Short mmCIF file of C-alpha atoms in Angstrom, two decimals:
data_model
loop_
_atom_site.label_atom_id
_atom_site.label_comp_id
_atom_site.label_asym_id
_atom_site.label_seq_id
_atom_site.Cartn_x
_atom_site.Cartn_y
_atom_site.Cartn_z
CA TYR A 1 155.84 145.04 -72.83
CA SER A 2 158.12 148.04 -72.45
CA THR A 3 161.84 148.65 -72.11
CA PHE A 4 163.70 151.43 -70.37
CA GLN A 5 164.48 154.67 -72.18
CA GLY A 6 167.08 154.05 -74.85
CA ASN A 7 166.37 150.32 -74.74
CA ILE A 8 169.29 149.95 -72.35
CA LYS A 9 170.56 146.38 -72.02
CA TRP A 10 173.72 144.52 -71.14
CA PRO A 11 176.44 144.71 -73.82
CA LYS A 12 177.29 141.06 -73.12
CA THR A 13 175.33 137.83 -72.71
CA SER A 14 177.38 136.22 -69.94
CA LEU A 15 176.35 137.81 -66.67
CA THR A 16 177.34 137.16 -63.07
CA TYR A 17 175.14 137.26 -60.01
CA ARG A 18 175.87 137.20 -56.30
CA ILE A 19 173.52 136.58 -53.39
CA GLU A 20 174.78 139.00 -50.75
CA ASN A 21 172.49 137.90 -47.91
CA TYR A 22 169.43 135.76 -47.16
CA THR A 23 165.91 136.14 -45.86
CA PRO A 24 165.21 134.21 -42.66
CA ASP A 25 161.82 133.27 -44.15
CA MET A 26 163.22 130.42 -46.21
CA ALA A 27 165.99 127.81 -46.07
CA VAL A 28 169.19 128.92 -47.77
CA GLN A 29 168.97 126.22 -50.42
CA ASP A 30 165.35 127.20 -51.18
CA VAL A 31 166.43 130.81 -51.73
CA ASP A 32 169.31 129.64 -53.92
CA ARG A 33 166.97 127.46 -55.97
CA ALA A 34 164.26 130.12 -56.34
CA LEU A 35 166.75 132.75 -57.53
CA GLU A 36 168.51 130.36 -59.89
CA ARG A 37 165.20 129.27 -61.41
CA ALA A 38 164.13 132.90 -61.76
CA LEU A 39 167.24 133.67 -63.82
CA GLN A 40 166.73 130.53 -65.92
CA VAL A 41 163.28 131.83 -66.92
CA TRP A 42 165.10 134.47 -68.99
CA ALA A 43 168.07 132.32 -70.03
CA LYS A 44 165.70 129.81 -71.58
CA VAL A 45 164.47 132.25 -74.21
CA THR A 46 167.61 134.34 -74.89
CA PRO A 47 171.41 133.96 -75.36
CA LEU A 48 171.82 135.22 -71.74
CA ARG A 49 173.77 132.94 -69.40
CA PHE A 50 174.22 133.46 -65.65
CA THR A 51 177.13 132.46 -63.43
CA ARG A 52 177.04 132.72 -59.67
CA ILE A 53 179.97 134.24 -57.84
CA TYR A 54 180.47 134.32 -54.08
CA SER A 55 182.69 137.37 -53.62
CA GLY A 56 183.47 140.65 -55.31
CA THR A 57 181.03 142.63 -57.45
CA ALA A 58 178.66 140.81 -59.75
CA ASP A 59 176.58 142.33 -62.53
CA ILE A 60 173.44 141.42 -60.58
CA MET A 61 173.89 141.87 -56.83
CA ILE A 62 170.94 140.36 -54.93
CA SER A 63 170.10 141.38 -51.37
CA PHE A 64 167.31 141.48 -48.80
CA GLY A 65 166.78 144.65 -46.78
CA ALA A 66 163.99 146.54 -45.00
CA GLY A 67 163.08 150.23 -44.97
CA VAL A 68 166.11 152.39 -45.84
CA HIS A 69 168.52 149.86 -47.26
CA GLY A 70 171.32 151.73 -49.00
CA ASP A 71 169.71 153.29 -52.06
CA TYR A 72 167.37 156.24 -52.48
CA TYR A 73 164.24 154.06 -52.58
CA PRO A 74 163.37 152.90 -49.06
CA PHE A 75 160.96 150.01 -48.69
CA ASP A 76 157.61 150.51 -47.00
CA GLY A 77 157.07 147.69 -44.52
CA PRO A 78 154.84 144.65 -45.12
CA ASP A 79 152.90 144.49 -48.44
CA GLY A 80 152.87 147.53 -50.74
CA THR A 81 156.25 147.44 -52.47
CA LEU A 82 157.73 143.93 -52.45
CA ALA A 83 161.04 144.50 -54.23
CA HIS A 84 162.74 146.60 -56.88
CA ALA A 85 165.60 146.28 -59.33
CA PHE A 86 167.75 148.58 -61.43
CA ALA A 87 168.10 148.65 -65.20
CA PRO A 88 171.35 147.37 -66.76
CA SER A 89 174.38 149.57 -66.15
CA GLU A 90 177.61 149.65 -64.17
CA GLY A 91 177.45 149.91 -60.37
CA ILE A 92 173.96 149.51 -58.95
CA GLY A 93 172.63 148.72 -62.42
CA GLY A 94 171.12 145.21 -62.58
CA ASP A 95 170.96 144.87 -58.81
CA ALA A 96 167.79 143.45 -57.22
CA HIS A 97 166.60 144.31 -53.70
CA PHE A 98 163.88 142.39 -51.83
CA ASP A 99 161.89 143.92 -48.97
CA GLU A 100 162.75 141.89 -45.87
CA ASP A 101 159.51 143.06 -44.24
CA GLU A 102 157.66 140.74 -46.61
CA THR A 103 157.21 137.02 -46.05
CA PHE A 104 158.86 135.21 -48.93
CA THR A 105 158.06 131.54 -49.52
CA SER A 106 158.45 128.71 -52.01
CA GLY A 107 154.70 128.19 -52.11
CA SER A 108 151.48 130.20 -52.37
CA MET A 109 151.58 131.70 -48.88
CA GLY A 110 153.10 135.14 -48.45
CA TYR A 111 154.92 136.14 -51.64
CA ASN A 112 156.49 133.48 -53.79
CA LEU A 113 160.19 134.40 -54.06
CA PHE A 114 160.60 132.74 -57.45
CA LEU A 115 157.78 134.82 -58.98
CA VAL A 116 158.94 138.11 -57.42
CA ALA A 117 162.54 137.45 -58.42
CA ALA A 118 161.69 136.46 -62.00
CA HIS A 119 159.88 139.79 -62.34
CA GLU A 120 162.73 141.80 -60.79
CA PHE A 121 165.35 140.09 -62.95
CA GLY A 122 163.30 141.22 -65.94
CA HIS A 123 164.17 144.77 -64.84
CA SER A 124 167.80 143.76 -64.20
CA LEU A 125 167.97 142.72 -67.86
CA GLY A 126 166.26 145.79 -69.32
CA LEU A 127 162.50 145.29 -69.25
CA SER A 128 160.22 147.89 -67.72
CA HIS A 129 156.58 147.20 -66.80
CA SER A 130 153.97 145.70 -69.08
CA THR A 131 150.31 146.74 -69.26
CA ASP A 132 149.33 143.16 -70.12
CA PRO A 133 147.60 141.80 -66.96
CA GLY A 134 148.87 138.31 -67.85
CA ALA A 135 152.51 139.30 -68.26
CA LEU A 136 155.21 138.52 -65.71
CA MET A 137 156.28 142.17 -66.03
CA PHE A 138 152.83 143.46 -64.99
CA PRO A 139 153.59 145.56 -61.88
CA VAL A 140 151.04 143.93 -59.54
CA TYR A 141 151.85 140.61 -57.85
CA SER A 142 149.57 137.68 -58.56
CA TYR A 143 150.27 134.10 -57.59
CA VAL A 144 150.56 131.42 -60.26
CA ASP A 145 151.77 127.88 -59.59
CA PRO A 146 155.58 128.05 -60.01
CA ASP A 147 155.64 124.37 -61.05
CA THR A 148 153.52 125.11 -64.09
CA PHE A 149 154.88 128.60 -64.70
CA SER A 150 155.64 129.39 -68.33
CA LEU A 151 156.98 132.79 -69.37
CA PRO A 152 154.11 134.63 -71.08
CA GLN A 153 154.50 135.53 -74.73
CA ASP A 154 154.42 139.28 -73.97
CA ASP A 155 157.56 138.93 -71.84
CA ILE A 156 159.26 136.66 -74.41
CA LYS A 157 158.68 139.28 -77.09
CA GLY A 158 160.09 141.99 -74.83
CA ILE A 159 163.27 140.21 -73.79
CA GLN A 160 163.92 138.88 -77.31
CA PHE A 161 163.48 142.42 -78.64
CA LEU A 162 166.54 143.27 -76.53
CA TYR A 163 168.65 140.11 -76.83
CA GLY A 164 167.18 137.87 -79.52
CA PRO A 165 166.14 134.21 -79.12
CA ASN A 166 168.02 131.38 -77.46
CA PRO A 167 170.51 130.13 -80.06
CA ASP A 168 170.55 126.73 -78.36
CA VAL A 169 166.87 126.15 -79.13
CA ASP A 170 165.91 125.27 -82.72
CA GLY A 171 169.02 127.01 -84.01
CA GLY A 172 167.76 130.32 -82.63
CA ASN A 173 164.55 130.29 -84.64
CA PRO A 174 161.62 131.84 -82.82
CA ASP A 175 160.12 129.22 -80.50
CA PRO A 176 157.32 127.38 -82.33
CA ASN A 177 155.62 126.98 -78.96
CA PRO A 178 155.10 130.55 -77.84
CA GLY A 179 154.41 131.27 -74.20
CA PRO A 180 150.87 131.65 -72.86
CA THR A 181 149.10 134.70 -74.25
CA THR A 182 146.50 136.83 -72.54
CA PRO A 183 143.10 136.44 -74.26
CA ASN A 184 142.60 139.21 -76.79
CA ALA A 185 139.15 140.79 -76.58
CA CYS A 186 139.35 141.84 -80.20
CA ASP A 187 140.20 138.43 -81.64
CA PRO A 188 137.19 137.68 -83.91
CA ARG A 189 137.69 133.98 -83.19
CA LEU A 190 137.38 134.53 -79.44
CA SER A 191 135.26 131.96 -77.62
CA LEU A 192 134.31 132.14 -73.95
CA ASP A 193 134.35 129.78 -70.98
CA ALA A 194 131.50 131.45 -69.08
CA ALA A 195 129.48 134.67 -68.81
CA THR A 196 127.31 136.29 -66.18
CA THR A 197 125.89 139.58 -65.09
CA LEU A 198 127.00 140.99 -61.74
CA ARG A 199 124.90 143.84 -60.39
CA GLY A 200 124.72 145.62 -63.71
CA GLU A 201 128.14 144.62 -65.03
CA LYS A 202 128.81 141.80 -67.47
CA ILE A 203 131.60 139.39 -66.47
CA LEU A 204 133.04 137.26 -69.27
CA PHE A 205 135.50 134.48 -68.38
CA LYS A 206 138.32 133.06 -70.51
CA GLY A 207 141.17 130.91 -69.19
CA SER A 208 142.85 132.64 -66.21
CA PHE A 209 141.24 135.99 -67.04
CA PHE A 210 137.91 137.80 -67.11
CA TRP A 211 136.59 141.00 -68.63
CA ARG A 212 134.32 143.48 -66.82
CA SER A 213 131.98 145.25 -69.22
CA PHE A 214 130.16 148.26 -67.79
CA SER A 215 126.81 148.82 -69.43
CA GLN A 216 126.98 152.59 -69.10
CA SER A 217 130.38 152.85 -70.75
CA SER A 218 132.06 151.19 -73.66
CA GLN A 219 135.19 150.65 -71.63
CA VAL A 220 136.09 147.12 -70.63
CA GLU A 221 138.60 146.03 -67.97
CA GLN A 222 140.59 142.80 -68.14
CA HIS A 223 141.96 141.14 -65.00
CA ARG A 224 143.34 137.83 -63.83
CA ILE A 225 140.57 135.86 -62.06
CA LYS A 226 142.93 135.43 -59.10
CA TYR A 227 143.46 139.20 -58.88
CA PHE A 228 139.94 139.50 -57.45
CA TRP A 229 139.24 135.94 -56.29
CA PRO A 230 142.35 133.89 -55.36
CA GLU A 231 139.99 131.08 -54.25
CA LEU A 232 138.43 130.58 -57.68
CA PRO A 233 139.88 128.17 -60.23
CA ASP A 234 140.90 129.19 -63.74
CA ASN A 235 138.93 127.95 -66.77
CA ILE A 236 135.48 128.40 -65.26
CA ASP A 237 132.80 126.22 -66.93
CA ALA A 238 129.70 128.32 -66.26
CA ALA A 239 128.38 131.24 -64.21
CA TYR A 240 125.06 132.93 -63.57
CA GLU A 241 123.59 135.67 -61.38
CA SER A 242 120.59 134.60 -59.35
CA LEU A 243 118.09 137.43 -58.93
CA GLU A 244 116.43 135.30 -56.24
CA SER A 245 119.43 135.18 -53.93
CA ASP A 246 121.55 138.12 -55.22
CA ARG A 247 124.39 135.63 -55.61
CA VAL A 248 126.59 134.80 -58.58
CA TYR A 249 127.22 131.07 -58.89
CA LEU A 250 130.32 129.82 -60.67
CA PHE A 251 130.80 126.24 -61.81
CA LYS A 252 133.78 124.10 -62.60
CA GLY A 253 133.48 120.33 -62.94
CA ASN A 254 131.02 119.14 -60.29
CA GLN A 255 131.74 122.04 -57.94
CA VAL A 256 130.02 125.39 -57.43
CA TRP A 257 131.32 128.62 -55.81
CA ALA A 258 129.27 131.67 -54.84
CA LEU A 259 129.91 135.44 -54.88
CA PHE A 260 128.00 138.10 -53.01
CA GLY A 261 128.85 141.23 -54.96
CA TYR A 262 132.59 140.89 -55.44
CA ASP A 263 133.04 138.88 -52.25
CA ILE A 264 133.50 135.13 -52.12
CA VAL A 265 130.78 133.46 -50.02
CA GLN A 266 132.27 131.26 -47.31
CA GLY A 267 131.31 127.57 -47.19
CA TYR A 268 131.92 127.04 -50.90
CA PRO A 269 132.78 125.21 -53.10
CA LYS A 270 129.94 122.75 -52.82
CA SER A 271 128.99 119.83 -55.04
CA ILE A 272 126.50 120.61 -57.79
CA THR A 273 124.42 117.71 -56.46
CA THR A 274 123.46 120.11 -53.62
CA LEU A 275 121.61 122.03 -56.32
CA GLY A 276 119.35 119.04 -56.78
CA LEU A 277 120.63 118.36 -60.27
CA PRO A 278 120.52 114.67 -61.32
CA ARG A 279 123.73 112.74 -60.63
CA SER A 280 124.05 112.17 -64.36
CA VAL A 281 124.99 115.88 -64.64
CA THR A 282 128.72 115.97 -63.83
CA LYS A 283 129.52 119.30 -65.46
CA ILE A 284 127.62 122.42 -66.49
CA ASP A 285 128.65 124.12 -69.74
CA ALA A 286 126.63 127.32 -69.30
CA ALA A 287 124.01 128.78 -66.98
CA VAL A 288 121.66 131.75 -66.99
CA TYR A 289 118.82 133.02 -64.79
CA ASP A 290 115.71 133.55 -66.91
CA GLU A 291 113.76 136.53 -65.54
CA GLN A 292 110.72 135.61 -67.62
CA SER A 293 110.23 132.14 -66.11
CA ARG A 294 112.16 132.98 -62.90
CA LYS A 295 114.13 129.77 -63.37
CA ALA A 296 117.81 128.97 -63.70
CA LEU A 297 118.64 127.37 -67.04
CA PHE A 298 121.56 124.92 -67.06
CA PHE A 299 123.12 123.80 -70.32
CA THR A 300 125.02 120.52 -70.35
CA GLY A 301 126.01 118.72 -73.54
CA ASN A 302 123.15 119.15 -76.01
CA GLN A 303 120.58 119.36 -73.25
CA ILE A 304 119.01 122.09 -71.13
CA TYR A 305 117.59 121.85 -67.60
CA SER A 306 115.13 124.34 -66.11
CA TYR A 307 115.75 124.63 -62.39
CA ASP A 308 113.56 126.12 -59.68
CA GLU A 309 115.81 127.68 -57.01
CA ALA A 310 112.95 127.92 -54.50
CA THR A 311 112.11 124.20 -54.57
CA ARG A 312 115.68 123.25 -55.57
CA LYS A 313 114.23 120.89 -58.16
CA VAL A 314 114.51 120.46 -61.91
CA ASP A 315 111.21 121.31 -63.56
CA GLN A 316 108.97 118.62 -64.99
CA GLY A 317 109.64 117.73 -68.64
CA PHE A 318 113.35 118.56 -68.47
CA PRO A 319 115.96 117.95 -69.72
CA LYS A 320 115.03 119.04 -73.19
CA SER A 321 117.18 119.30 -76.29
CA ILE A 322 118.81 122.76 -76.54
CA LYS A 323 117.77 123.14 -80.15
CA ASP A 324 114.10 122.65 -79.20
CA VAL A 325 114.25 125.51 -76.69
CA PHE A 326 116.70 127.89 -78.37
CA PRO A 327 116.59 127.18 -82.09
CA GLY A 328 119.64 128.17 -84.08
CA ILE A 329 122.38 128.04 -81.41
CA GLY A 330 123.37 124.49 -82.36
CA ASN A 331 124.07 121.51 -80.13
CA LYS A 332 126.15 123.16 -77.42
CA VAL A 333 126.37 126.38 -75.46
CA ASP A 334 129.70 127.69 -74.06
CA ALA A 335 128.24 130.55 -72.01
CA ALA A 336 124.97 132.37 -71.44
CA LEU A 337 123.71 135.60 -69.96
CA GLN A 338 120.55 137.68 -69.89
CA ASP A 339 120.49 141.43 -70.14
CA ARG A 340 117.51 143.76 -70.33
CA GLY A 341 115.19 140.87 -71.22
CA PHE A 342 117.36 139.54 -74.04
CA THR A 343 119.08 136.17 -73.69
CA TYR A 344 122.56 135.81 -75.16
CA LEU A 345 123.93 132.33 -75.87
CA PHE A 346 127.56 131.86 -76.87
CA ASN A 347 128.80 129.06 -79.08
CA GLY A 348 132.40 129.35 -80.29
CA GLN A 349 133.06 132.71 -81.95
CA TYR A 350 129.37 133.53 -82.32
CA MET A 351 126.71 134.73 -79.93
CA MET A 352 122.96 134.54 -80.58
CA GLU A 353 120.54 137.07 -79.18
CA TYR A 354 117.03 135.90 -78.28
CA SER A 355 113.93 137.86 -77.31
CA TYR A 356 112.23 137.04 -74.02
CA THR A 357 109.92 134.80 -76.06
CA ARG A 358 113.10 132.97 -77.13
CA ARG A 359 112.84 134.05 -80.74
CA ALA A 360 116.25 134.32 -82.39
CA LEU A 361 116.89 137.98 -83.19
CA ARG A 362 120.58 138.43 -84.17
CA VAL A 363 123.80 136.50 -84.69
CA LEU A 364 126.75 138.50 -83.32
CA TYR A 365 130.41 137.93 -82.63
CA THR A 366 131.27 136.56 -79.19
CA ASN A 367 133.29 139.68 -78.44
CA TYR A 368 130.24 141.91 -79.03
CA PHE A 369 130.22 143.17 -75.42
CA LEU A 370 134.00 143.70 -75.29
CA GLY A 371 134.13 147.16 -76.78
CA CYS A 372 136.15 146.34 -79.92
CA SER B 1 137.53 178.50 -51.84
CA LEU B 2 138.26 176.92 -48.47
CA PRO B 3 139.32 173.29 -48.81
CA ILE B 4 136.31 171.21 -47.86
CA ALA B 5 136.90 169.02 -44.83
CA LEU B 6 137.30 165.66 -46.53
CA PRO B 7 135.92 162.68 -44.59
CA SER B 8 138.83 160.71 -43.12
CA THR B 9 138.66 157.86 -45.65
CA ALA B 10 138.60 160.22 -48.60
CA LYS B 11 141.49 162.17 -47.08
CA ASN B 12 143.40 158.97 -46.50
CA ASP B 13 142.70 157.88 -50.07
CA GLU B 14 144.04 161.22 -51.28
CA GLU B 15 147.24 160.73 -49.30
CA VAL B 16 147.67 157.12 -50.43
CA ALA B 17 147.03 158.12 -54.03
CA GLU B 18 149.39 161.08 -53.94
CA ALA B 19 152.23 158.96 -52.55
CA TYR B 20 151.51 156.21 -55.09
CA LEU B 21 151.41 158.55 -58.06
CA LYS B 22 154.59 160.33 -56.96
CA ARG B 23 156.38 157.02 -56.66
CA PHE B 24 155.13 155.23 -59.74
CA PHE B 25 153.75 157.84 -62.11
CA ASN B 26 156.13 160.73 -61.61
CA LEU B 27 153.56 163.07 -60.04
CA THR B 28 155.41 166.24 -59.08
CA THR B 29 154.22 168.93 -56.71
CA PRO B 30 154.13 172.16 -58.74
CA GLU B 31 156.54 174.75 -57.36
CA GLY B 32 155.82 178.50 -57.20
CA PRO B 33 152.44 180.17 -57.78
CA ILE B 34 149.65 177.72 -58.41
CA GLN B 35 148.76 178.03 -62.06
CA ARG B 36 145.08 177.87 -62.73
CA ARG B 37 144.75 174.67 -64.79
CA ARG B 38 141.73 173.04 -66.26
CA ILE B 39 142.75 169.67 -64.86
CA SER B 40 144.92 169.26 -61.77
CA PRO B 41 148.20 167.34 -62.14
CA MET B 42 146.77 164.82 -59.66
CA THR B 43 143.71 164.14 -61.84
CA GLU B 44 145.92 163.81 -64.92
CA LYS B 45 148.10 161.27 -63.15
CA VAL B 46 145.09 159.33 -61.84
CA ARG B 47 143.89 159.06 -65.42
CA GLU B 48 147.36 157.97 -66.57
CA MET B 49 147.44 155.27 -63.90
CA GLN B 50 143.92 154.08 -64.79
CA ARG B 51 144.88 153.87 -68.47
CA PHE B 52 148.05 151.91 -67.62
CA PHE B 53 146.08 149.35 -65.60
CA GLY B 54 143.17 149.15 -68.06
CA LEU B 55 140.74 150.55 -65.47
CA LYS B 56 137.80 152.77 -66.28
CA VAL B 57 139.36 156.21 -66.88
CA THR B 58 137.45 158.44 -64.49
CA GLY B 59 140.18 160.66 -63.06
CA THR B 60 138.61 160.04 -59.65
CA LEU B 61 139.77 157.83 -56.78
CA ASP B 62 136.98 155.28 -57.22
CA SER B 63 137.09 152.01 -55.30
CA ASP B 64 138.60 149.99 -58.16
CA THR B 65 141.42 152.51 -58.51
CA MET B 66 142.12 152.54 -54.77
CA GLN B 67 142.00 148.74 -54.74
CA MET B 68 144.65 148.62 -57.47
CA MET B 69 146.81 151.15 -55.60
CA ASN B 70 146.71 148.98 -52.50
CA LYS B 71 147.75 145.78 -54.28
CA PRO B 72 151.23 144.38 -53.53
CA ARG B 73 153.54 145.25 -56.38
CA CYS B 74 157.03 145.93 -57.70
CA GLY B 75 158.75 149.12 -56.57
CA VAL B 76 159.99 150.11 -60.03
CA PRO B 77 158.05 153.09 -61.47
CA ASP B 78 155.53 152.42 -64.24
CA VAL B 79 156.59 155.45 -66.22
CA ALA B 80 160.11 156.61 -67.06
CA GLN B 81 161.57 158.71 -64.27
#
């Protein structure tokens, strides 16, 4: 997180707000509710309390305007800049302006007013932008379900640095249930949901996020899954890159999605039964394309299936027990990928490296590819 | 040297990037005689923006960087003005 220079904040905890005008995109009561809920996001974790007034000058004046709208920062039409707000101070300080050229909604279409407002009110209270891609104060908009929204831990730390915790919760002791945290690549206990290659990159999935590891550089990027692929679910089960079809397949539950490069392939998700897997397989834990055998390997429970993409059939003699095919990895596999002839299987915080003859070569940490 | 005639997309990217970096990363257009500098202010600011967003730090307007610049976002600058 970051704060403004001098850690400027309000010298009081009771603040007023006034809604000066409305967007025609939403019903008045929906705007009222979205803005009230957005302020409560911050009240819940601090001593700050907000009172609405209907005339005169409030600490936080809220308005909708397009283009040049009365300050030195004109808006830019649809998309681009969605809104802005001013750091705490007298006058324009604390005020939040929303770009009327956007389409604001209560749902996932257009831009969700609650999410945009919760971010802007973070500025109104003294937070600047965060570099954490999972933080509310990250500058780029990404949709998350407002009904399940929970203020990320990065934002809680930032606002409590300025105002302290909510004295009405647990006597002001730090919340024992911290907000959601963005997976930390350098946590030695890191485990993965899924892993795949993608045209020379490695893509490692965890929760709502993924890392992009570039083979030719040690640098690793972390993004929200929905930043690139709004159609994909969080908490992916498995993923693999098919060298037959130049597709990446991603699995969750009994569904499969497909990517062509970084583009979602239309017509997905499909049921995994379309892959020809037995109906007894209701979920895939990990998947990898084996260049040696030119088969897709699916891991489910303590078993492994070898799958021929051309005939769309499971090979004779499968399933087999994982430990008979890849000795040493144990009875389950979280994620799998193949790179330069080596197969990497992930189980919890460890990753095992196998030669193309499937001989175990090394035991490494799961975050081996994440540049720590 | 004469400025090379940038292809339209590259030129457009340059314009988009310059406006973005001025607005959010405090890129300023140097006044007075152009000082000969090892790295242009624009390249420095591209690097700063890539570091902020955890992108590969290349200093160039690669597709990932342009994609990030075109994402809908908050209008408050990312660095202190």
